[in-house]
Structure formats: structure tokens, C-alpha cells
Amino acid sequence: MKKHLEFCLQVIVWLSLEQGLQDVTAGRSPTPPKTGSSVFDANLMFEFLLGGVEIDHDNNIVLLDKEMASMRTGRAFLSQINDNIPRSPSSMEQMVTAHKSQNRPLTPDQFDGLVLSMVYSAQQAWHQDGEEHQEAWSEVLLQLANVTVHELRGSYLFSYA
């Protein structure tokens, strides 16, 4: 199960970076039209995640790379993920429902929150002791990934019908 979650996290990061990388290779502006994030921001987020994250005793995400955590951008990243994302499976599911009911593209802040919520969900699923809690967080993670794929590609990975 842990290898599966690790793979999911890698896919999530790849999905979030894919459009920006396609734009750069095609010679277009490095700002994806759907998310408004620059390739620099995506690369920086990838570096933060690659350096490692964990959940502390206060249920906050911390960067394992202390140098990155002390940078202004690192502190802003931690503030965004710790202050602006839901902390329970039920509140994450409410966010998914809200995003699915929107008939317009997500704002850059909403998309960033969606990606960071996936990171948080993956961390929670990875570190849960009970199978029931792990399954709940894994289900939320899949729902968030489904909404992200829809935002990037216009179609869902799977349907709950």
C-alpha cells in the first residue's frame, strides 16, 4: 500500500507539472493558461516535495530540508499548505464536491490548493495506523487526483456512477 501511495504522489506531481512543461517545449509562454502558475513555481514546489515532507505532532506539514524551510518561498509554501487546506477526509470530500460542481476552470489559488490537498492526503494515508483511516484518506486522494486530471485534461480518470 505504501509503494502505491508513493507512486500516486509521483503521478500527482507529474500531472501538476505536465502542462507547463508542454508549453515550454512548444515555445509558448511558460504560464499554463488553466492554472496561472509559472514553471518556476511548479519546479519550486517539486523541489520542496522532493526534499521530503512529514506531518508533525500538531498535524502540520513540515519540510525535511531545513534550508528550504527557512527560505521565504519555503515559509510561504508551508503557510499555504498548513493554513489553506482542509484537515479531515470529510472536509476534503466537501472541497471535491465544490470543485466538481463548478462550471468554470479553477482559479490559480484553487488549483494550488487542490494539488497541496493531494500532498496532504497522500501523507495522511501513508502514516495512518488503522486500515479504515488509511482507506478513507486513500479514497480522498483518488477523488482529488480525479478532479485534478479533469482540470488539466477536461475528462475524469474514473466515474463514481
Coordinates of C-alpha atoms in Angstrom, one line a residue:
M1 CA 0.0 0.0 0.0
K2 CA 2.8 2.4 0.8
K3 CA 4.5 1.9 -2.6
H4 CA 1.1 2.5 -4.2
L5 CA 0.8 5.9 -2.3
E6 CA 4.4 6.8 -3.2
F7 CA 3.6 6.2 -6.9
C8 CA 0.3 8.2 -6.6
L9 CA 2.3 11.1 -5.2
Q10 CA 4.7 11.0 -8.1
V11 CA 1.8 10.9 -10.6
I12 CA 0.2 13.9 -8.9
V13 CA 3.4 15.9 -9.1
W14 CA 3.8 14.9 -12.8
L15 CA 0.2 15.9 -13.6
S16 CA 0.7 19.3 -12.0
L17 CA 3.9 20.0 -14.0
E18 CA 2.9 18.4 -17.3
Q19 CA 1.1 21.4 -18.9
G20 CA 3.8 23.9 -18.0
L21 CA 6.5 21.6 -19.4
Q22 CA 4.5 21.1 -22.6
D23 CA 4.2 24.9 -23.0
V24 CA 7.9 25.4 -22.6
T25 CA 8.8 22.7 -25.1
A26 CA 6.3 24.1 -27.6
G27 CA 7.9 27.6 -27.3
R28 CA 4.8 29.1 -25.7
S29 CA 4.6 31.2 -22.5
P30 CA 5.7 29.1 -19.5
T31 CA 2.5 30.1 -17.7
P32 CA -0.2 27.4 -18.1
P33 CA -3.5 29.1 -19.1
K34 CA -5.6 27.0 -16.7
T35 CA -3.6 27.4 -13.5
G36 CA -1.7 30.7 -13.8
S37 CA 1.3 29.1 -12.1
S38 CA 4.7 29.5 -13.7
V39 CA 7.1 26.7 -14.4
F40 CA 9.4 28.2 -11.8
D41 CA 6.6 27.8 -9.1
A42 CA 6.0 24.3 -10.2
N43 CA 9.7 23.4 -10.1
L44 CA 10.0 25.0 -6.7
M45 CA 7.0 23.0 -5.4
F46 CA 8.6 19.9 -6.8
E47 CA 11.9 20.7 -5.1
F48 CA 10.1 21.1 -1.7
L49 CA 8.3 17.8 -2.1
L50 CA 11.4 16.0 -3.3
G51 CA 13.3 17.3 -0.2
G52 CA 10.7 15.5 1.8
V53 CA 7.7 16.4 3.9
E54 CA 6.2 15.0 7.1
I55 CA 3.3 15.7 9.4
D56 CA 4.3 17.0 12.9
H57 CA 2.6 16.4 16.2
D58 CA 0.4 19.5 15.6
N59 CA -0.9 17.9 12.3
N60 CA 1.1 20.5 10.2
I61 CA 3.2 19.7 7.2
V62 CA 6.9 20.4 7.7
L63 CA 9.7 20.4 5.2
L64 CA 12.5 18.0 6.0
D65 CA 15.1 20.1 4.1
K66 CA 15.7 22.8 6.8
E67 CA 17.4 25.1 4.3
M68 CA 14.4 25.1 2.0
A69 CA 12.1 25.5 5.0
S70 CA 14.0 28.6 6.1
M71 CA 13.7 30.3 2.7
R72 CA 11.0 32.9 2.2
T73 CA 9.4 30.8 -0.5
G74 CA 9.6 27.7 1.7
R75 CA 7.8 29.6 4.5
A76 CA 5.1 30.8 2.1
F77 CA 4.7 27.2 0.8
L78 CA 4.3 25.9 4.4
S79 CA 1.9 28.7 5.2
Q80 CA -0.2 27.9 2.2
I81 CA -0.4 24.2 2.8
N82 CA -0.9 24.5 6.6
D83 CA -3.4 27.4 6.6
N84 CA -5.4 26.8 3.5
I85 CA -6.2 23.2 3.1
P86 CA -8.8 21.0 4.8
R87 CA -7.6 18.7 7.6
S88 CA -10.2 15.8 7.5
P89 CA -11.4 13.4 4.9
S90 CA -15.0 14.7 5.1
S91 CA -13.8 18.4 4.6
M92 CA -11.7 17.2 1.7
E93 CA -14.7 15.5 0.2
Q94 CA -16.7 18.7 0.5
M95 CA -13.9 20.5 -1.3
V96 CA -14.0 17.9 -4.1
T97 CA -17.8 18.2 -4.4
A98 CA -17.5 22.0 -4.6
H99 CA -14.8 21.8 -7.3
K100 CA -16.9 19.3 -9.3
S101 CA -20.0 21.5 -9.2
Q102 CA -18.0 24.5 -10.6
N103 CA -18.8 25.1 -14.3
R104 CA -15.6 27.1 -14.9
P105 CA -11.9 26.4 -14.6
L106 CA -10.3 26.6 -11.1
T107 CA -8.5 29.8 -10.2
P108 CA -4.8 29.5 -9.7
D109 CA -5.2 29.6 -5.9
Q110 CA -7.9 26.8 -6.1
F111 CA -5.6 24.7 -8.3
D112 CA -2.7 25.1 -5.9
G113 CA -4.9 24.2 -3.0
L114 CA -6.1 21.1 -4.9
V115 CA -2.5 19.9 -5.5
L116 CA -1.5 20.7 -2.0
S117 CA -4.5 18.9 -0.6
M118 CA -3.4 15.8 -2.6
V119 CA 0.0 16.1 -1.0
Y120 CA -1.6 16.3 2.5
S121 CA -3.9 13.4 1.7
A122 CA -1.1 11.2 0.5
Q123 CA 0.9 12.0 3.7
Q124 CA -2.1 11.2 5.8
A125 CA -2.8 7.9 4.0
W126 CA 0.8 6.9 4.3
H127 CA 1.0 7.5 8.0
Q128 CA -2.3 6.1 9.2
D129 CA -2.1 3.1 11.6
G130 CA -5.6 1.8 11.1
E131 CA -6.7 0.3 7.8
E132 CA -10.1 2.1 8.0
H133 CA -8.4 5.5 8.3
Q134 CA -5.9 4.7 5.6
E135 CA -8.6 3.7 3.2
A136 CA -10.6 6.9 3.9
W137 CA -7.5 9.1 3.1
S138 CA -6.7 7.0 0.1
E139 CA -10.2 7.4 -1.3
V140 CA -10.0 11.2 -0.8
L141 CA -6.6 11.2 -2.5
L142 CA -8.1 9.4 -5.6
Q143 CA -11.0 11.8 -5.7
L144 CA -8.6 14.8 -5.6
A145 CA -6.5 13.2 -8.3
N146 CA -9.6 12.7 -10.4
V147 CA -10.6 16.4 -10.1
T148 CA -7.0 17.4 -11.0
V149 CA -7.0 15.3 -14.1
H150 CA -10.4 16.8 -15.1
E151 CA -9.0 20.3 -14.6
L152 CA -5.9 19.5 -16.7
R153 CA -7.4 17.4 -19.4
G154 CA -11.2 18.0 -19.4
S155 CA -12.2 14.5 -18.5
Y156 CA -12.2 12.4 -15.4
L157 CA -10.0 9.3 -14.8
F158 CA -12.9 7.4 -13.5
S159 CA -16.6 7.9 -12.7
Y160 CA -18.4 7.1 -9.5
A161 CA -21.7 6.4 -11.3

